Amino acid sequence: MNITGQTAAEIFDSVRQLVHAGCLPPGEALPPVRQLASVLGVNRNTVASAYRRLVAAGVAVTRGRHGTLIRSSPQLPEHERRIHDALVHDLGSGNPAVQWLPDPIDALASAGYRPVLYGDAAIAPVLAQQGRAWFDADSPGDYQVQLTHGAVDALERLLGSGLTAGDRVAIEEPCYLSGLRTVLALALEPVGVAVDAFGMQPAALQQALEAGAQAVVITPRAHNPTGASLSGERAAALRQVLKRFPHVLVIEDDHFALLAQARYYPVIPARMPRWARIRSVSKALGPDLRLAIVASDPDTAQQLSLRLVRGNTWVSHLLQQTVAACLASPAVLQQVQAAGADYASRRAALVAALSRRGLLPWLPSEGLNLWLPVPVASQPLAERLLRRGWWVRAGEVFALQQPMQALRITIATLAARDAERLAEDIVALIEDAG
């Protein structure tokens, strides 16, 4: 290990170059501060400063008595995916039903497209107005609106601009896969917070915040993968916990807002200094319409705007005008409302089929997925279901710290007659495993 340098910046650069050259592999311990300072002939504070900078840059991590180690590349969890097999029912992708997605070209054609040039406003005025109408009832008067390329992009930009590498982020467990991947890709440390049928548990959240979490991501309704939505009582309890930690960045991911049947209960305290509320259109208008509207405090909005500026990475105005046309179309909104009712009906049919056979999914449930706890290991069960023509996701995929014995079943395209067959197969396979 040939670390050189006389200043903190030089030592930092030397270690980083050794890492990039493969001379310092992941997990390798750096020399103790006192030892390296003696070898280089510099003050211990100089080496300590270099090590702190390496940690902040995500090159190294501190491990208490084990010292400072080169950071390992995170093992990213699985992501949402589809299975392309005509003989298999796809109940694992988390996708909306294609027949309920409106035709955005028709909506844009009826509204008309206006070309946009450099120097124009980053947010289309009509969409900014629609966004404010969406958030006014839930947000303080001085909030600001920004756009991102979907809810996951909003999470990445909010966490990336508000935190530094190594910071802890409290996330729901079972985990939203794309959210977990985002946290890990930013070199942040995810802390799982237990969820039940009414959402994130207050005692578990307090424990995570007391352990040093600098941000929390909460889904107020239609949590993915469980379908949990916050009750009014649970939301109030979470607000009380968050009030004790005013330095924390609180992010609400209300991704299912357009389709939700469940009532919305906010969790962000009224005077929280750092907060953001995300609402996406992708579940209702189509996954390829990558747009989310973000309401936040002015300082957080300023950080977002610095990363979404004209001439750099603003959200396409063609996309903005398409979404605005859809949100202004009575026909589209009627279709979205019908889709939400249809998803609720399909979910109810599966719940009834399972309940008649003694299987109890989490209730109440909202969104495109149903969470079914099972008394056997869920990964082998999911594999056996696939051999019978059903693709569902095993609960182990969504686990971070706690073991999960459950199935996540996407209900968006599940017909009532198929729900009965699926329930029969699950019961039969559980009995075989027992």
XYZ file of C-alpha atoms in Angstrom:
434
model
C 0.000 0.000 0.000
C 1.825 3.100 -1.254
C -0.229 6.047 0.015
C 1.457 9.401 -0.540
C 0.741 13.077 0.126
C 1.459 15.938 2.482
C -1.987 17.546 2.592
C -5.451 16.089 3.170
C -6.299 16.670 -0.501
C -3.157 14.885 -1.698
C -3.738 11.902 0.602
C -7.353 11.732 -0.555
C -6.289 11.734 -4.221
C -3.609 9.104 -3.574
C -6.048 6.676 -1.928
C -8.685 7.264 -4.595
C -6.179 6.571 -7.381
C -5.071 3.359 -5.664
C -8.721 2.261 -5.434
C -9.399 3.011 -9.096
C -6.209 1.182 -10.110
C -7.292 -1.915 -8.184
C -4.430 -1.665 -5.695
C -6.847 -1.182 -2.782
C -9.645 -3.744 -3.135
C -13.075 -3.418 -1.477
C -12.926 -4.279 2.204
C -9.224 -3.428 2.519
C -8.466 -1.572 5.765
C -6.601 1.717 5.516
C -3.707 2.214 7.920
C -4.636 3.657 11.345
C -4.520 7.451 11.372
C -1.555 7.594 13.771
C 0.445 5.044 11.730
C -0.084 6.749 8.346
C 0.647 10.177 9.827
C 3.974 8.865 11.142
C 4.888 7.277 7.784
C 4.048 10.447 5.819
C 5.498 12.822 8.418
C 2.280 14.843 8.747
C -0.084 15.807 11.541
C -2.680 13.199 12.541
C -5.429 15.741 11.874
C -4.323 15.891 8.221
C -4.801 12.137 7.781
C -8.083 12.196 9.736
C -9.358 14.955 7.437
C -8.414 12.926 4.342
C -10.221 9.869 5.731
C -13.353 11.907 6.448
C -13.296 13.173 2.882
C -12.939 9.611 1.555
C -15.990 8.572 3.567
C -17.997 11.583 2.372
C -17.094 10.755 -1.236
C -18.253 7.154 -0.847
C -14.757 5.734 -1.351
C -14.430 4.408 2.200
C -16.550 3.588 5.226
C -15.857 3.769 8.942
C -16.358 0.619 11.004
C -15.618 1.692 14.572
C -12.863 -0.389 16.111
C -12.200 -1.959 12.713
C -11.090 1.411 11.374
C -11.641 2.853 7.900
C -12.222 0.399 5.056
C -12.503 0.724 1.285
C -16.202 0.616 0.453
C -17.532 -2.469 -1.298
C -19.800 -2.032 -4.294
C -23.391 -2.490 -3.118
C -25.234 -5.668 -4.001
C -28.229 -4.155 -5.751
C -31.531 -5.961 -5.218
C -33.693 -7.256 -8.009
C -35.707 -4.756 -10.011
C -39.222 -4.884 -11.352
C -39.399 -6.946 -14.535
C -41.829 -8.728 -16.815
C -41.939 -12.346 -17.852
C -42.560 -12.935 -21.555
C -44.283 -16.302 -21.765
C -47.735 -16.726 -23.257
C -48.348 -19.768 -21.034
C -47.662 -17.888 -17.785
C -49.956 -15.446 -16.000
C -47.804 -12.380 -15.226
C -48.757 -11.500 -11.650
C -45.284 -10.363 -10.648
C -44.377 -7.301 -12.695
C -46.272 -4.653 -10.719
C -47.587 -3.169 -13.969
C -50.928 -1.467 -14.575
C -53.346 -2.989 -17.089
C -52.702 -1.810 -20.644
C -56.409 -1.499 -21.430
C -56.766 1.234 -18.787
C -53.941 3.430 -20.080
C -55.182 6.441 -22.083
C -53.840 7.325 -25.514
C -51.569 10.326 -24.802
C -51.322 11.208 -28.511
C -55.078 11.756 -28.708
C -55.003 13.931 -25.592
C -52.111 16.032 -26.897
C -53.680 16.365 -30.346
C -56.895 17.714 -28.865
C -55.016 20.236 -26.725
C -52.437 21.232 -29.358
C -48.656 21.349 -28.994
C -46.813 24.627 -28.451
C -43.084 24.602 -29.341
C -40.789 25.628 -26.495
C -37.418 27.355 -26.879
C -34.367 27.900 -24.724
C -35.065 30.523 -22.099
C -38.741 29.631 -21.655
C -40.009 28.636 -18.231
C -38.746 25.211 -17.108
C -42.260 24.179 -16.044
C -45.195 24.585 -18.403
C -47.546 27.147 -16.776
C -50.610 24.934 -17.202
C -48.865 21.987 -15.526
C -47.586 24.205 -12.706
C -51.159 25.346 -12.137
C -52.420 21.748 -12.138
C -49.675 20.775 -9.717
C -50.609 23.520 -7.284
C -54.251 22.494 -7.460
C -53.101 18.973 -6.586
C -51.013 20.030 -3.566
C -52.635 23.184 -2.157
C -54.845 21.372 0.354
C -51.938 19.377 1.805
C -48.976 21.762 1.730
C -48.049 25.026 3.517
C -48.488 28.299 1.686
C -44.810 28.876 0.896
C -44.195 25.544 -0.833
C -42.799 25.326 -4.355
C -43.388 22.934 -7.242
C -40.741 21.161 -9.336
C -40.863 18.378 -11.927
C -38.784 15.219 -12.229
C -38.632 12.252 -14.586
C -40.879 10.084 -12.402
C -41.038 9.244 -8.708
C -37.782 7.261 -8.586
C -35.938 10.116 -10.283
C -37.382 12.457 -7.651
C -36.094 10.174 -4.883
C -32.635 10.070 -6.448
C -32.426 13.842 -6.815
C -33.833 14.605 -3.361
C -31.577 12.147 -1.544
C -28.555 12.938 -3.710
C -28.789 16.675 -3.098
C -29.804 16.509 0.570
C -27.484 13.819 1.953
C -23.868 12.689 1.737
C -22.424 9.231 1.131
C -22.733 6.997 4.165
C -25.812 8.747 5.581
C -28.610 6.499 6.781
C -32.038 6.558 5.153
C -35.113 5.073 6.833
C -37.182 3.130 4.292
C -40.168 0.846 4.613
C -39.607 -2.890 4.999
C -40.766 -4.877 3.026
C -38.910 -2.600 0.624
C -39.912 -0.879 -2.577
C -37.270 -2.370 -4.869
C -36.566 0.707 -7.004
C -36.327 2.884 -3.900
C -33.878 0.478 -2.256
C -31.741 0.330 -5.406
C -31.666 4.138 -5.491
C -30.506 4.413 -1.881
C -27.731 1.865 -2.418
C -26.599 3.403 -5.718
C -26.112 6.747 -3.928
C -23.765 5.053 -1.405
C -26.323 5.688 1.335
C -27.146 3.166 4.061
C -30.746 1.894 4.049
C -32.372 1.247 7.417
C -35.468 -0.932 7.250
C -38.519 0.268 9.181
C -41.191 -2.345 9.779
C -44.526 -1.972 7.991
C -47.854 -3.543 8.866
C -51.247 -3.336 7.131
C -51.595 0.317 8.241
C -48.178 1.441 7.024
C -44.876 2.324 8.648
C -44.775 1.559 12.379
C -44.069 4.612 14.589
C -41.918 2.810 17.168
C -39.736 1.339 14.424
C -39.401 4.762 12.774
C -38.344 6.355 16.056
C -35.727 3.643 16.530
C -34.313 4.292 13.052
C -34.175 8.058 13.621
C -32.537 7.621 17.013
C -29.939 5.434 15.274
C -28.992 8.385 13.075
C -31.154 8.252 9.951
C -30.925 11.590 8.146
C -33.911 11.044 5.857
C -37.089 8.992 5.788
C -39.120 7.858 2.759
C -42.776 7.058 3.507
C -45.533 5.810 1.217
C -48.859 7.214 2.511
C -50.997 4.824 0.438
C -50.628 1.810 -1.863
C -47.232 0.864 -0.473
C -45.313 -1.374 -2.864
C -45.104 -4.341 -2.226
C -47.704 -4.683 0.538
C -50.560 -2.405 -0.598
C -50.668 -0.822 2.877
C -52.154 2.670 3.283
C -51.804 4.870 6.337
C -54.814 5.226 8.588
C -55.510 8.639 10.085
C -54.391 7.403 13.498
C -51.146 5.948 12.116
C -50.334 9.122 10.156
C -50.858 11.231 13.296
C -48.536 8.962 15.295
C -45.843 9.205 12.623
C -46.122 13.006 12.610
C -45.545 13.046 16.370
C -42.371 10.991 15.944
C -41.069 13.188 13.118
C -41.613 16.377 15.124
C -38.864 15.222 17.507
C -36.336 15.107 14.652
C -36.645 18.453 12.818
C -33.297 18.021 11.025
C -34.511 14.989 9.057
C -35.501 15.181 5.387
C -39.020 13.697 5.105
C -40.126 12.422 1.690
C -43.676 11.287 0.977
C -43.951 9.081 -2.109
C -47.663 9.283 -2.967
C -47.129 7.454 -6.267
C -50.686 6.085 -6.579
C -52.482 9.380 -5.987
C -54.408 9.535 -9.272
C -55.815 6.021 -8.890
C -56.134 5.734 -5.120
C -59.397 4.704 -3.523
C -57.971 5.082 -0.012
C -58.118 8.462 1.716
C -54.865 10.418 1.881
C -53.443 11.226 5.326
C -50.305 13.397 5.374
C -47.340 12.465 7.576
C -45.172 15.564 7.143
C -45.506 17.797 10.232
C -46.769 21.326 9.582
C -43.471 23.049 10.426
C -40.992 20.455 9.180
C -38.029 22.423 7.734
C -37.014 19.857 5.071
C -39.695 17.944 3.250
C -40.933 16.844 -0.156
C -44.177 15.308 -1.408
C -44.035 13.324 -4.677
C -46.989 12.469 -6.915
C -46.407 10.556 -10.132
C -48.639 10.012 -13.168
C -47.025 6.776 -14.349
C -49.415 4.266 -12.763
C -52.478 6.024 -14.196
C -51.236 7.389 -17.538
C -48.570 4.796 -18.332
C -45.065 3.852 -17.100
C -43.487 5.517 -20.155
C -44.872 8.931 -19.168
C -41.954 9.539 -16.830
C -43.139 12.570 -14.923
C -43.690 13.352 -11.261
C -44.714 16.605 -9.622
C -42.835 17.439 -6.437
C -44.003 19.886 -3.775
C -41.382 20.878 -1.196
C -40.068 23.566 1.084
C -38.286 26.427 -0.745
C -34.741 25.299 0.129
C -35.337 21.743 -1.072
C -37.014 23.110 -4.210
C -33.945 25.240 -4.886
C -31.689 22.180 -4.641
C -33.926 20.346 -7.101
C -34.036 23.261 -9.512
C -30.236 23.392 -9.648
C -30.298 19.839 -11.009
C -33.204 20.423 -13.403
C -32.371 23.590 -15.333
C -32.917 24.857 -18.851
C -30.275 23.554 -21.244
C -29.352 20.658 -18.971
C -31.854 18.047 -17.783
C -35.248 19.731 -17.646
C -38.314 17.582 -18.125
C -39.297 17.605 -21.806
C -42.068 20.089 -22.570
C -43.513 17.619 -25.048
C -43.968 15.282 -22.096
C -45.228 18.101 -19.880
C -47.830 19.224 -22.377
C -48.942 15.627 -22.930
C -49.447 15.066 -19.201
C -51.183 18.429 -18.820
C -53.542 17.532 -21.673
C -54.357 14.194 -20.026
C -55.019 15.812 -16.653
C -57.311 18.378 -18.296
C -59.268 15.801 -20.294
C -62.617 14.733 -18.747
C -62.491 11.520 -20.801
C -59.020 10.615 -19.507
C -59.930 11.403 -15.908
C -63.071 9.304 -16.219
C -60.963 6.439 -17.547
C -58.504 6.810 -14.654
C -61.369 6.720 -12.170
C -62.769 3.574 -13.830
C -59.320 1.977 -13.701
C -59.033 2.594 -9.967
C -62.438 0.986 -9.408
C -61.519 -1.980 -11.613
C -58.276 -2.601 -9.726
C -60.201 -2.504 -6.441
C -62.719 -5.027 -7.814
C -59.997 -7.425 -8.972
C -58.226 -7.122 -5.625
C -61.476 -7.854 -3.769
C -62.089 -10.947 -5.893
C -58.683 -12.376 -5.019
C -59.085 -11.489 -1.333
C -62.425 -13.330 -1.270
C -60.985 -16.391 -3.051
C -58.051 -16.588 -0.645
C -60.151 -15.951 2.458
C -62.567 -18.759 1.583
C -59.579 -21.098 1.683
C -58.203 -19.826 4.975
C -55.478 -17.540 3.586
C -55.471 -13.999 4.954
C -53.776 -11.234 2.922
C -52.982 -7.884 4.474
C -56.056 -5.690 4.696
C -56.967 -2.975 4.003
C -55.083 -3.004 0.703
C -54.624 -0.445 -2.077
C -52.679 -0.283 -5.321
C -51.741 -2.835 -7.940
C -50.430 -5.496 -5.551
C -51.716 -7.767 -2.789
C -49.439 -9.002 0.016
C -50.134 -12.562 1.169
C -48.237 -13.937 4.193
C -47.665 -17.693 3.856
C -46.652 -20.337 6.434
C -43.828 -21.740 4.287
C -40.705 -20.356 2.615
C -42.006 -18.142 -0.166
C -39.207 -18.468 -2.726
C -39.713 -22.238 -3.277
C -43.470 -21.645 -3.237
C -43.171 -18.981 -5.951
C -41.022 -21.323 -8.049
C -43.606 -24.097 -7.793
C -46.387 -21.646 -8.722
C -44.395 -20.688 -11.815
C -44.376 -24.337 -12.886
C -48.182 -24.200 -12.662
C -48.323 -21.105 -14.860
C -48.385 -18.306 -12.238
C -45.570 -15.789 -11.881
C -45.635 -13.974 -8.527
C -42.843 -12.377 -6.491
C -41.507 -14.069 -3.363
C -41.370 -11.989 -0.197
C -37.649 -12.648 0.298
C -36.927 -10.310 -2.648
C -38.291 -7.349 -0.671
C -36.478 -8.110 2.594
C -33.719 -5.884 3.927
C -33.167 -6.870 7.562
C -36.110 -9.139 8.451
C -37.043 -12.503 6.878
C -40.190 -12.373 4.728
C -42.556 -15.305 4.153
C -45.083 -13.815 1.770
C -46.112 -13.500 -1.851
C -46.622 -10.239 -3.726
C -49.373 -10.720 -6.279
C -50.063 -8.065 -8.933
C -53.835 -7.954 -9.417
C -54.142 -5.502 -12.330
C -55.009 -8.114 -14.963
C -56.244 -10.974 -12.763
C -59.752 -12.105 -13.747
C -62.146 -13.393 -11.070
C -62.173 -16.945 -12.461
C -58.382 -16.987 -12.465
C -58.339 -15.702 -8.882
C -60.176 -18.857 -7.802
C -57.691 -21.104 -9.639
C -54.725 -19.208 -8.234
C -56.051 -19.506 -4.667
C -56.583 -23.254 -5.138
C -53.031 -23.715 -6.413
C -51.499 -21.716 -3.554
C -53.375 -23.770 -0.947
C -52.444 -27.057 -2.625
C -48.757 -26.147 -2.828
C -48.660 -24.970 0.807
C -50.194 -28.280 1.877
C -47.629 -30.183 -0.195
C -44.793 -28.194 1.390
C -46.116 -28.881 4.871
